[in-house]
Amino acid sequence: MKLKVGDTVRWRGDFGSTPSKDAVVESIEITNGGKYGEIVDEVEWREVYDRNVVVNLTNDTWAYGDQISRKS
């Protein structure tokens, strides 16, 4: 299963401490925990954890991998 640009995800703001809301992925960057990384159109969900991935969302925010989850 892959996370793709345009997917709707569940997003938790304030570094994961707020209740989750729906958000649409605008861009995906694989950072491997660093500050910058490779911009991609999709990534395997197994790689979406901690700070390994950063996504920009259409709600004018960004999130680390551990702040988003698949929408059921």
mmCIF file with all atom_site columns, N, CA and C in Angstrom:
data_model
loop_
_atom_site.group_PDB
_atom_site.id
_atom_site.type_symbol
_atom_site.label_atom_id
_atom_site.label_alt_id
_atom_site.label_comp_id
_atom_site.label_asym_id
_atom_site.label_entity_id
_atom_site.label_seq_id
_atom_site.pdbx_PDB_ins_code
_atom_site.Cartn_x
_atom_site.Cartn_y
_atom_site.Cartn_z
_atom_site.occupancy
_atom_site.B_iso_or_equiv
_atom_site.pdbx_formal_charge
_atom_site.auth_seq_id
_atom_site.auth_comp_id
_atom_site.auth_asym_id
_atom_site.auth_atom_id
_atom_site.pdbx_PDB_model_num
ATOM 1   N N  . MET A 1 1  ? 0.849   -1.169 0.000  1.00 0.00 ? 1  MET A N  1
ATOM 2   C CA . MET A 1 1  ? 0.000   0.000  0.000  1.00 0.00 ? 1  MET A CA 1
ATOM 3   C C  . MET A 1 1  ? 0.896   1.236  0.000  1.00 0.00 ? 1  MET A C  1
ATOM 4   N N  . LYS A 1 2  ? 0.512   2.235  -0.791 1.00 0.00 ? 2  LYS A N  1
ATOM 5   C CA . LYS A 1 2  ? 1.334   3.441  -0.930 1.00 0.00 ? 2  LYS A CA 1
ATOM 6   C C  . LYS A 1 2  ? 0.565   4.691  -0.512 1.00 0.00 ? 2  LYS A C  1
ATOM 7   N N  . LEU A 1 3  ? 1.304   5.644  0.022  1.00 0.00 ? 3  LEU A N  1
ATOM 8   C CA . LEU A 1 3  ? 0.810   6.993  0.259  1.00 0.00 ? 3  LEU A CA 1
ATOM 9   C C  . LEU A 1 3  ? 1.153   7.780  -0.992 1.00 0.00 ? 3  LEU A C  1
ATOM 10  N N  . LYS A 1 4  ? 0.160   8.471  -1.556 1.00 0.00 ? 4  LYS A N  1
ATOM 11  C CA . LYS A 1 4  ? 0.374   9.209  -2.802 1.00 0.00 ? 4  LYS A CA 1
ATOM 12  C C  . LYS A 1 4  ? -0.080  10.657 -2.656 1.00 0.00 ? 4  LYS A C  1
ATOM 13  N N  . VAL A 1 5  ? 0.525   11.535 -3.436 1.00 0.00 ? 5  VAL A N  1
ATOM 14  C CA . VAL A 1 5  ? 0.062   12.920 -3.510 1.00 0.00 ? 5  VAL A CA 1
ATOM 15  C C  . VAL A 1 5  ? -1.404  12.879 -3.937 1.00 0.00 ? 5  VAL A C  1
ATOM 16  N N  . GLY A 1 6  ? -2.248  13.635 -3.252 1.00 0.00 ? 6  GLY A N  1
ATOM 17  C CA . GLY A 1 6  ? -3.679  13.662 -3.535 1.00 0.00 ? 6  GLY A CA 1
ATOM 18  C C  . GLY A 1 6  ? -4.497  12.785 -2.604 1.00 0.00 ? 6  GLY A C  1
ATOM 19  N N  . ASP A 1 7  ? -3.832  11.896 -1.835 1.00 0.00 ? 7  ASP A N  1
ATOM 20  C CA . ASP A 1 7  ? -4.547  11.038 -0.885 1.00 0.00 ? 7  ASP A CA 1
ATOM 21  C C  . ASP A 1 7  ? -5.058  11.855 0.301  1.00 0.00 ? 7  ASP A C  1
ATOM 22  N N  . THR A 1 8  ? -6.203  11.454 0.814  1.00 0.00 ? 8  THR A N  1
ATOM 23  C CA . THR A 1 8  ? -6.714  12.017 2.065  1.00 0.00 ? 8  THR A CA 1
ATOM 24  C C  . THR A 1 8  ? -6.201  11.151 3.207  1.00 0.00 ? 8  THR A C  1
ATOM 25  N N  . VAL A 1 9  ? -5.624  11.796 4.218  1.00 0.00 ? 9  VAL A N  1
ATOM 26  C CA . VAL A 1 9  ? -5.080  11.101 5.384  1.00 0.00 ? 9  VAL A CA 1
ATOM 27  C C  . VAL A 1 9  ? -5.718  11.670 6.653  1.00 0.00 ? 9  VAL A C  1
ATOM 28  N N  . ARG A 1 10 ? -5.489  10.988 7.765  1.00 0.00 ? 10 ARG A N  1
ATOM 29  C CA . ARG A 1 10 ? -5.870  11.515 9.078  1.00 0.00 ? 10 ARG A CA 1
ATOM 30  C C  . ARG A 1 10 ? -4.628  12.214 9.616  1.00 0.00 ? 10 ARG A C  1
ATOM 31  N N  . TRP A 1 11 ? -4.758  13.483 9.994  1.00 0.00 ? 11 TRP A N  1
ATOM 32  C CA . TRP A 1 11 ? -3.638  14.306 10.443 1.00 0.00 ? 11 TRP A CA 1
ATOM 33  C C  . TRP A 1 11 ? -3.881  14.773 11.870 1.00 0.00 ? 11 TRP A C  1
ATOM 34  N N  . ARG A 1 12 ? -2.842  14.691 12.709 1.00 0.00 ? 12 ARG A N  1
ATOM 35  C CA . ARG A 1 12 ? -2.899  15.191 14.085 1.00 0.00 ? 12 ARG A CA 1
ATOM 36  C C  . ARG A 1 12 ? -1.889  16.328 14.212 1.00 0.00 ? 12 ARG A C  1
ATOM 37  N N  . GLY A 1 13 ? -2.391  17.519 14.507 1.00 0.00 ? 13 GLY A N  1
ATOM 38  C CA . GLY A 1 13 ? -1.541  18.697 14.619 1.00 0.00 ? 13 GLY A CA 1
ATOM 39  C C  . GLY A 1 13 ? -0.776  18.749 15.925 1.00 0.00 ? 13 GLY A C  1
ATOM 40  N N  . ASP A 1 14 ? -0.037  19.829 16.114 1.00 0.00 ? 14 ASP A N  1
ATOM 41  C CA . ASP A 1 14 ? 0.774   20.044 17.319 1.00 0.00 ? 14 ASP A CA 1
ATOM 42  C C  . ASP A 1 14 ? 1.643   18.829 17.623 1.00 0.00 ? 14 ASP A C  1
ATOM 43  N N  . PHE A 1 15 ? 2.344   18.358 16.588 1.00 0.00 ? 15 PHE A N  1
ATOM 44  C CA . PHE A 1 15 ? 3.240   17.209 16.687 1.00 0.00 ? 15 PHE A CA 1
ATOM 45  C C  . PHE A 1 15 ? 2.538   15.959 17.191 1.00 0.00 ? 15 PHE A C  1
ATOM 46  N N  . GLY A 1 16 ? 1.287   15.799 16.751 1.00 0.00 ? 16 GLY A N  1
ATOM 47  C CA . GLY A 1 16 ? 0.531   14.579 17.042 1.00 0.00 ? 16 GLY A CA 1
ATOM 48  C C  . GLY A 1 16 ? -0.295  14.613 18.304 1.00 0.00 ? 16 GLY A C  1
ATOM 49  N N  . SER A 1 17 ? -0.392  15.765 18.963 1.00 0.00 ? 17 SER A N  1
ATOM 50  C CA . SER A 1 17 ? -1.091  15.812 20.246 1.00 0.00 ? 17 SER A CA 1
ATOM 51  C C  . SER A 1 17 ? -2.564  16.214 20.150 1.00 0.00 ? 17 SER A C  1
ATOM 52  N N  . THR A 1 18 ? -3.039  16.648 18.987 1.00 0.00 ? 18 THR A N  1
ATOM 53  C CA . THR A 1 18 ? -4.435  17.069 18.862 1.00 0.00 ? 18 THR A CA 1
ATOM 54  C C  . THR A 1 18 ? -5.268  15.967 18.214 1.00 0.00 ? 18 THR A C  1
ATOM 55  N N  . PRO A 1 19 ? -6.597  16.040 18.354 1.00 0.00 ? 19 PRO A N  1
ATOM 56  C CA . PRO A 1 19 ? -7.456  15.053 17.684 1.00 0.00 ? 19 PRO A CA 1
ATOM 57  C C  . PRO A 1 19 ? -7.235  15.084 16.172 1.00 0.00 ? 19 PRO A C  1
ATOM 58  N N  . SER A 1 20 ? -7.390  13.934 15.534 1.00 0.00 ? 20 SER A N  1
ATOM 59  C CA . SER A 1 20 ? -7.112  13.849 14.099 1.00 0.00 ? 20 SER A CA 1
ATOM 60  C C  . SER A 1 20 ? -8.222  14.465 13.262 1.00 0.00 ? 20 SER A C  1
ATOM 61  N N  . LYS A 1 21 ? -7.797  14.988 12.107 1.00 0.00 ? 21 LYS A N  1
ATOM 62  C CA . LYS A 1 21 ? -8.702  15.591 11.122 1.00 0.00 ? 21 LYS A CA 1
ATOM 63  C C  . LYS A 1 21 ? -8.280  15.103 9.751  1.00 0.00 ? 21 LYS A C  1
ATOM 64  N N  . ASP A 1 22 ? -9.195  15.156 8.806  1.00 0.00 ? 22 ASP A N  1
ATOM 65  C CA . ASP A 1 22 ? -8.863  14.806 7.431  1.00 0.00 ? 22 ASP A CA 1
ATOM 66  C C  . ASP A 1 22 ? -8.025  15.911 6.798  1.00 0.00 ? 22 ASP A C  1
ATOM 67  N N  . ALA A 1 23 ? -7.050  15.512 5.976  1.00 0.00 ? 23 ALA A N  1
ATOM 68  C CA . ALA A 1 23 ? -6.224  16.452 5.226  1.00 0.00 ? 23 ALA A CA 1
ATOM 69  C C  . ALA A 1 23 ? -5.775  15.758 3.942  1.00 0.00 ? 23 ALA A C  1
ATOM 70  N N  . VAL A 1 24 ? -5.525  16.539 2.906  1.00 0.00 ? 24 VAL A N  1
ATOM 71  C CA . VAL A 1 24 ? -5.097  15.995 1.615  1.00 0.00 ? 24 VAL A CA 1
ATOM 72  C C  . VAL A 1 24 ? -3.605  16.269 1.430  1.00 0.00 ? 24 VAL A C  1
ATOM 73  N N  . VAL A 1 25 ? -2.865  15.249 0.991  1.00 0.00 ? 25 VAL A N  1
ATOM 74  C CA . VAL A 1 25 ? -1.420  15.349 0.796  1.00 0.00 ? 25 VAL A CA 1
ATOM 75  C C  . VAL A 1 25 ? -1.138  16.146 -0.477 1.00 0.00 ? 25 VAL A C  1
ATOM 76  N N  . GLU A 1 26 ? -0.351  17.201 -0.315 1.00 0.00 ? 26 GLU A N  1
ATOM 77  C CA . GLU A 1 26 ? 0.030   18.073 -1.422 1.00 0.00 ? 26 GLU A CA 1
ATOM 78  C C  . GLU A 1 26 ? 1.405   17.701 -1.984 1.00 0.00 ? 26 GLU A C  1
ATOM 79  N N  . SER A 1 27 ? 2.319   17.277 -1.091 1.00 0.00 ? 27 SER A N  1
ATOM 80  C CA . SER A 1 27 ? 3.646   16.824 -1.522 1.00 0.00 ? 27 SER A CA 1
ATOM 81  C C  . SER A 1 27 ? 4.218   15.899 -0.456 1.00 0.00 ? 27 SER A C  1
ATOM 82  N N  . ILE A 1 28 ? 5.179   15.074 -0.884 1.00 0.00 ? 28 ILE A N  1
ATOM 83  C CA . ILE A 1 28 ? 5.827   14.094 -0.007 1.00 0.00 ? 28 ILE A CA 1
ATOM 84  C C  . ILE A 1 28 ? 7.336   14.239 -0.167 1.00 0.00 ? 28 ILE A C  1
ATOM 85  N N  . GLU A 1 29 ? 8.034   14.249 0.958  1.00 0.00 ? 29 GLU A N  1
ATOM 86  C CA . GLU A 1 29 ? 9.495   14.316 0.933  1.00 0.00 ? 29 GLU A CA 1
ATOM 87  C C  . GLU A 1 29 ? 10.050  13.224 1.843  1.00 0.00 ? 29 GLU A C  1
ATOM 88  N N  . ILE A 1 30 ? 10.887  12.358 1.293  1.00 0.00 ? 30 ILE A N  1
ATOM 89  C CA . ILE A 1 30 ? 11.553  11.330 2.095  1.00 0.00 ? 30 ILE A CA 1
ATOM 90  C C  . ILE A 1 30 ? 12.840  11.941 2.619  1.00 0.00 ? 30 ILE A C  1
ATOM 91  N N  . THR A 1 31 ? 12.915  12.147 3.934  1.00 0.00 ? 31 THR A N  1
ATOM 92  C CA . THR A 1 31 ? 14.058  12.840 4.530  1.00 0.00 ? 31 THR A CA 1
ATOM 93  C C  . THR A 1 31 ? 15.016  11.912 5.254  1.00 0.00 ? 31 THR A C  1
ATOM 94  N N  . ASN A 1 32 ? 14.586  10.678 5.549  1.00 0.00 ? 32 ASN A N  1
ATOM 95  C CA . ASN A 1 32 ? 15.401  9.741  6.338  1.00 0.00 ? 32 ASN A CA 1
ATOM 96  C C  . ASN A 1 32 ? 15.849  10.386 7.648  1.00 0.00 ? 32 ASN A C  1
ATOM 97  N N  . GLY A 1 33 ? 14.999  11.250 8.211  1.00 0.00 ? 33 GLY A N  1
ATOM 98  C CA . GLY A 1 33 ? 15.289  11.885 9.491  1.00 0.00 ? 33 GLY A CA 1
ATOM 99  C C  . GLY A 1 33 ? 16.078  13.171 9.383  1.00 0.00 ? 33 GLY A C  1
ATOM 100 N N  . GLY A 1 34 ? 16.522  13.534 8.194  1.00 0.00 ? 34 GLY A N  1
ATOM 101 C CA . GLY A 1 34 ? 17.296  14.765 8.012  1.00 0.00 ? 34 GLY A CA 1
ATOM 102 C C  . GLY A 1 34 ? 16.393  15.966 7.783  1.00 0.00 ? 34 GLY A C  1
ATOM 103 N N  . LYS A 1 35 ? 17.007  17.107 7.551  1.00 0.00 ? 35 LYS A N  1
ATOM 104 C CA . LYS A 1 35 ? 16.239  18.330 7.342  1.00 0.00 ? 35 LYS A CA 1
ATOM 105 C C  . LYS A 1 35 ? 15.631  18.371 5.947  1.00 0.00 ? 35 LYS A C  1
ATOM 106 N N  . TYR A 1 36 ? 16.351  17.894 4.953  1.00 0.00 ? 36 TYR A N  1
ATOM 107 C CA . TYR A 1 36 ? 15.875  17.906 3.578  1.00 0.00 ? 36 TYR A CA 1
ATOM 108 C C  . TYR A 1 36 ? 16.013  16.510 2.990  1.00 0.00 ? 36 TYR A C  1
ATOM 109 N N  . GLY A 1 37 ? 15.256  16.256 1.933  1.00 0.00 ? 37 GLY A N  1
ATOM 110 C CA . GLY A 1 37 ? 15.322  14.942 1.323  1.00 0.00 ? 37 GLY A CA 1
ATOM 111 C C  . GLY A 1 37 ? 14.899  14.974 -0.123 1.00 0.00 ? 37 GLY A C  1
ATOM 112 N N  . GLU A 1 38 ? 14.373  13.854 -0.572 1.00 0.00 ? 38 GLU A N  1
ATOM 113 C CA . GLU A 1 38 ? 13.953  13.681 -1.957 1.00 0.00 ? 38 GLU A CA 1
ATOM 114 C C  . GLU A 1 38 ? 12.440  13.828 -2.067 1.00 0.00 ? 38 GLU A C  1
ATOM 115 N N  . ILE A 1 39 ? 11.985  14.712 -2.951 1.00 0.00 ? 39 ILE A N  1
ATOM 116 C CA . ILE A 1 39 ? 10.558  14.894 -3.181 1.00 0.00 ? 39 ILE A CA 1
ATOM 117 C C  . ILE A 1 39 ? 10.087  13.797 -4.120 1.00 0.00 ? 39 ILE A C  1
ATOM 118 N N  . VAL A 1 40 ? 9.004   13.108 -3.715 1.00 0.00 ? 40 VAL A N  1
ATOM 119 C CA . VAL A 1 40 ? 8.467   11.990 -4.495 1.00 0.00 ? 40 VAL A CA 1
ATOM 120 C C  . VAL A 1 40 ? 6.956   12.152 -4.626 1.00 0.00 ? 40 VAL A C  1
ATOM 121 N N  . ASP A 1 41 ? 6.376   11.413 -5.563 1.00 0.00 ? 41 ASP A N  1
ATOM 122 C CA . ASP A 1 41 ? 4.917   11.430 -5.755 1.00 0.00 ? 41 ASP A CA 1
ATOM 123 C C  . ASP A 1 41 ? 4.214   10.386 -4.905 1.00 0.00 ? 41 ASP A C  1
ATOM 124 N N  . GLU A 1 42 ? 4.969   9.362  -4.477 1.00 0.00 ? 42 GLU A N  1
ATOM 125 C CA . GLU A 1 42 ? 4.383   8.306  -3.654 1.00 0.00 ? 42 GLU A CA 1
ATOM 126 C C  . GLU A 1 42 ? 5.476   7.622  -2.852 1.00 0.00 ? 42 GLU A C  1
ATOM 127 N N  . VAL A 1 43 ? 5.046   6.962  -1.767 1.00 0.00 ? 43 VAL A N  1
ATOM 128 C CA . VAL A 1 43 ? 5.978   6.256  -0.891 1.00 0.00 ? 43 VAL A CA 1
ATOM 129 C C  . VAL A 1 43 ? 5.207   5.103  -0.245 1.00 0.00 ? 43 VAL A C  1
ATOM 130 N N  . GLU A 1 44 ? 5.876   4.008  -0.001 1.00 0.00 ? 44 GLU A N  1
ATOM 131 C CA . GLU A 1 44 ? 5.252   2.886  0.697  1.00 0.00 ? 44 GLU A CA 1
ATOM 132 C C  . GLU A 1 44 ? 4.897   3.321  2.119  1.00 0.00 ? 44 GLU A C  1
ATOM 133 N N  . TRP A 1 45 ? 3.713   2.928  2.576  1.00 0.00 ? 45 TRP A N  1
ATOM 134 C CA . TRP A 1 45 ? 3.284   3.306  3.926  1.00 0.00 ? 45 TRP A CA 1
ATOM 135 C C  . TRP A 1 45 ? 4.253   2.791  4.988  1.00 0.00 ? 45 TRP A C  1
ATOM 136 N N  . ARG A 1 46 ? 4.934   1.665  4.731  1.00 0.00 ? 46 ARG A N  1
ATOM 137 C CA . ARG A 1 46 ? 5.877   1.138  5.728  1.00 0.00 ? 46 ARG A CA 1
ATOM 138 C C  . ARG A 1 46 ? 7.048   2.098  5.966  1.00 0.00 ? 46 ARG A C  1
ATOM 139 N N  . GLU A 1 47 ? 7.271   3.052  5.030  1.00 0.00 ? 47 GLU A N  1
ATOM 140 C CA . GLU A 1 47 ? 8.330   4.041  5.183  1.00 0.00 ? 47 GLU A CA 1
ATOM 141 C C  . GLU A 1 47 ? 7.836   5.327  5.848  1.00 0.00 ? 47 GLU A C  1
ATOM 142 N N  . VAL A 1 48 ? 6.531   5.400  6.133  1.00 0.00 ? 48 VAL A N  1
ATOM 143 C CA . VAL A 1 48 ? 5.938   6.602  6.737  1.00 0.00 ? 48 VAL A CA 1
ATOM 144 C C  . VAL A 1 48 ? 5.920   6.418  8.250  1.00 0.00 ? 48 VAL A C  1
ATOM 145 N N  . TYR A 1 49 ? 6.979   6.871  8.901  1.00 0.00 ? 49 TYR A N  1
ATOM 146 C CA . TYR A 1 49 ? 7.102   6.756  10.353 1.00 0.00 ? 49 TYR A CA 1
ATOM 147 C C  . TYR A 1 49 ? 8.023   7.868  10.857 1.00 0.00 ? 49 TYR A C  1
ATOM 148 N N  . ASP A 1 50 ? 7.930   8.143  12.136 1.00 0.00 ? 50 ASP A N  1
ATOM 149 C CA . ASP A 1 50 ? 8.773   9.156  12.783 1.00 0.00 ? 50 ASP A CA 1
ATOM 150 C C  . ASP A 1 50 ? 8.974   10.374 11.886 1.00 0.00 ? 50 ASP A C  1
ATOM 151 N N  . ARG A 1 51 ? 10.248  10.732 11.703 1.00 0.00 ? 51 ARG A N  1
ATOM 152 C CA . ARG A 1 51 ? 10.596  11.877 10.854 1.00 0.00 ? 51 ARG A CA 1
ATOM 153 C C  . ARG A 1 51 ? 11.218  11.432 9.539  1.00 0.00 ? 51 ARG A C  1
ATOM 154 N N  . ASN A 1 52 ? 10.952  10.182 9.166  1.00 0.00 ? 52 ASN A N  1
ATOM 155 C CA . ASN A 1 52 ? 11.474  9.638  7.915  1.00 0.00 ? 52 ASN A CA 1
ATOM 156 C C  . ASN A 1 52 ? 10.840  10.301 6.698  1.00 0.00 ? 52 ASN A C  1
ATOM 157 N N  . VAL A 1 53 ? 9.592   10.758 6.860  1.00 0.00 ? 53 VAL A N  1
ATOM 158 C CA . VAL A 1 53 ? 8.831   11.377 5.772  1.00 0.00 ? 53 VAL A CA 1
ATOM 159 C C  . VAL A 1 53 ? 8.214   12.675 6.283  1.00 0.00 ? 53 VAL A C  1
ATOM 160 N N  . VAL A 1 54 ? 8.200   13.692 5.430  1.00 0.00 ? 54 VAL A N  1
ATOM 161 C CA . VAL A 1 54 ? 7.495   14.947 5.706  1.00 0.00 ? 54 VAL A CA 1
ATOM 162 C C  . VAL A 1 54 ? 6.503   15.166 4.575  1.00 0.00 ? 54 VAL A C  1
ATOM 163 N N  . VAL A 1 55 ? 5.268   15.515 4.927  1.00 0.00 ? 55 VAL A N  1
ATOM 164 C CA . VAL A 1 55 ? 4.260   15.808 3.912  1.00 0.00 ? 55 VAL A CA 1
ATOM 165 C C  . VAL A 1 55 ? 3.765   17.237 4.086  1.00 0.00 ? 55 VAL A C  1
ATOM 166 N N  . ASN A 1 56 ? 3.480   17.885 2.970  1.00 0.00 ? 56 ASN A N  1
ATOM 167 C CA . ASN A 1 56 ? 2.772   19.161 2.984  1.00 0.00 ? 56 ASN A CA 1
ATOM 168 C C  . ASN A 1 56 ? 1.319   18.842 2.718  1.00 0.00 ? 56 ASN A C  1
ATOM 169 N N  . LEU A 1 57 ? 0.431   19.517 3.428  1.00 0.00 ? 57 LEU A N  1
ATOM 170 C CA . LEU A 1 57 ? -0.998  19.241 3.342  1.00 0.00 ? 57 LEU A CA 1
ATOM 171 C C  . LEU A 1 57 ? -1.749  20.456 2.830  1.00 0.00 ? 57 LEU A C  1
ATOM 172 N N  . THR A 1 58 ? -2.912  20.224 2.245  1.00 0.00 ? 58 THR A N  1
ATOM 173 C CA . THR A 1 58 ? -3.688  21.324 1.669  1.00 0.00 ? 58 THR A CA 1
ATOM 174 C C  . THR A 1 58 ? -4.351  22.190 2.733  1.00 0.00 ? 58 THR A C  1
ATOM 175 N N  . ASN A 1 59 ? -4.214  21.858 4.007  1.00 0.00 ? 59 ASN A N  1
ATOM 176 C CA . ASN A 1 59 ? -4.750  22.710 5.072  1.00 0.00 ? 59 ASN A CA 1
ATOM 177 C C  . ASN A 1 59 ? -3.692  23.713 5.544  1.00 0.00 ? 59 ASN A C  1
ATOM 178 N N  . ASP A 1 60 ? -2.735  24.007 4.664  1.00 0.00 ? 60 ASP A N  1
ATOM 179 C CA . ASP A 1 60 ? -1.666  24.988 4.923  1.00 0.00 ? 60 ASP A CA 1
ATOM 180 C C  . ASP A 1 60 ? -0.750  24.603 6.074  1.00 0.00 ? 60 ASP A C  1
ATOM 181 N N  . THR A 1 61 ? -0.478  23.319 6.219  1.00 0.00 ? 61 THR A N  1
ATOM 182 C CA . THR A 1 61 ? 0.452   22.860 7.242  1.00 0.00 ? 61 THR A CA 1
ATOM 183 C C  . THR A 1 61 ? 1.300   21.726 6.686  1.00 0.00 ? 61 THR A C  1
ATOM 184 N N  . TRP A 1 62 ? 2.230   21.257 7.475  1.00 0.00 ? 62 TRP A N  1
ATOM 185 C CA . TRP A 1 62 ? 3.072   20.122 7.123  1.00 0.00 ? 62 TRP A CA 1
ATOM 186 C C  . TRP A 1 62 ? 3.052   19.168 8.300  1.00 0.00 ? 62 TRP A C  1
ATOM 187 N N  . ALA A 1 63 ? 3.517   17.941 8.066  1.00 0.00 ? 63 ALA A N  1
ATOM 188 C CA . ALA A 1 63 ? 3.515   16.954 9.138  1.00 0.00 ? 63 ALA A CA 1
ATOM 189 C C  . ALA A 1 63 ? 4.624   15.933 8.926  1.00 0.00 ? 63 ALA A C  1
ATOM 190 N N  . TYR A 1 64 ? 5.144   15.429 10.047 1.00 0.00 ? 64 TYR A N  1
ATOM 191 C CA . TYR A 1 64 ? 6.045   14.284 10.004 1.00 0.00 ? 64 TYR A CA 1
ATOM 192 C C  . TYR A 1 64 ? 5.218   13.019 9.799  1.00 0.00 ? 64 TYR A C  1
ATOM 193 N N  . GLY A 1 65 ? 5.888   11.952 9.417  1.00 0.00 ? 65 GLY A N  1
ATOM 194 C CA . GLY A 1 65 ? 5.221   10.689 9.181  1.00 0.00 ? 65 GLY A CA 1
ATOM 195 C C  . GLY A 1 65 ? 4.401   10.179 10.352 1.00 0.00 ? 65 GLY A C  1
ATOM 196 N N  . ASP A 1 66 ? 4.883   10.417 11.580 1.00 0.00 ? 66 ASP A N  1
ATOM 197 C CA . ASP A 1 66 ? 4.139   9.906  12.735 1.00 0.00 ? 66 ASP A CA 1
ATOM 198 C C  . ASP A 1 66 ? 2.922   10.754 13.089 1.00 0.00 ? 66 ASP A C  1
ATOM 199 N N  . GLN A 1 67 ? 2.672   11.825 12.358 1.00 0.00 ? 67 GLN A N  1
ATOM 200 C CA . GLN A 1 67 ? 1.487   12.658 12.593 1.00 0.00 ? 67 GLN A CA 1
ATOM 201 C C  . GLN A 1 67 ? 0.335   12.320 11.649 1.00 0.00 ? 67 GLN A C  1
ATOM 202 N N  . ILE A 1 68 ? 0.580   11.408 10.690 1.00 0.00 ? 68 ILE A N  1
ATOM 203 C CA . ILE A 1 68 ? -0.474  11.050 9.745  1.00 0.00 ? 68 ILE A CA 1
ATOM 204 C C  . ILE A 1 68 ? -0.724  9.555  9.779  1.00 0.00 ? 68 ILE A C  1
ATOM 205 N N  . SER A 1 69 ? -1.924  9.189  9.359  1.00 0.00 ? 69 SER A N  1
ATOM 206 C CA . SER A 1 69 ? -2.268  7.768  9.243  1.00 0.00 ? 69 SER A CA 1
ATOM 207 C C  . SER A 1 69 ? -3.236  7.604  8.080  1.00 0.00 ? 69 SER A C  1
ATOM 208 N N  . ARG A 1 70 ? -3.359  6.359  7.639  1.00 0.00 ? 70 ARG A N  1
ATOM 209 C CA . ARG A 1 70 ? -4.278  6.061  6.540  1.00 0.00 ? 70 ARG A CA 1
ATOM 210 C C  . ARG A 1 70 ? -5.695  6.372  6.963  1.00 0.00 ? 70 ARG A C  1
ATOM 211 N N  . LYS A 1 71 ? -6.449  6.901  6.050  1.00 0.00 ? 71 LYS A N  1
ATOM 212 C CA . LYS A 1 71 ? -7.864  7.138  6.319  1.00 0.00 ? 71 LYS A CA 1
ATOM 213 C C  . LYS A 1 71 ? -8.602  5.834  6.055  1.00 0.00 ? 71 LYS A C  1
ATOM 214 N N  . SER A 1 72 ? -9.389  5.397  7.039  1.00 0.00 ? 72 SER A N  1
ATOM 215 C CA . SER A 1 72 ? -10.099 4.124  6.860  1.00 0.00 ? 72 SER A CA 1
ATOM 216 C C  . SER A 1 72 ? -11.423 4.295  6.178  1.00 0.00 ? 72 SER A C  1
#
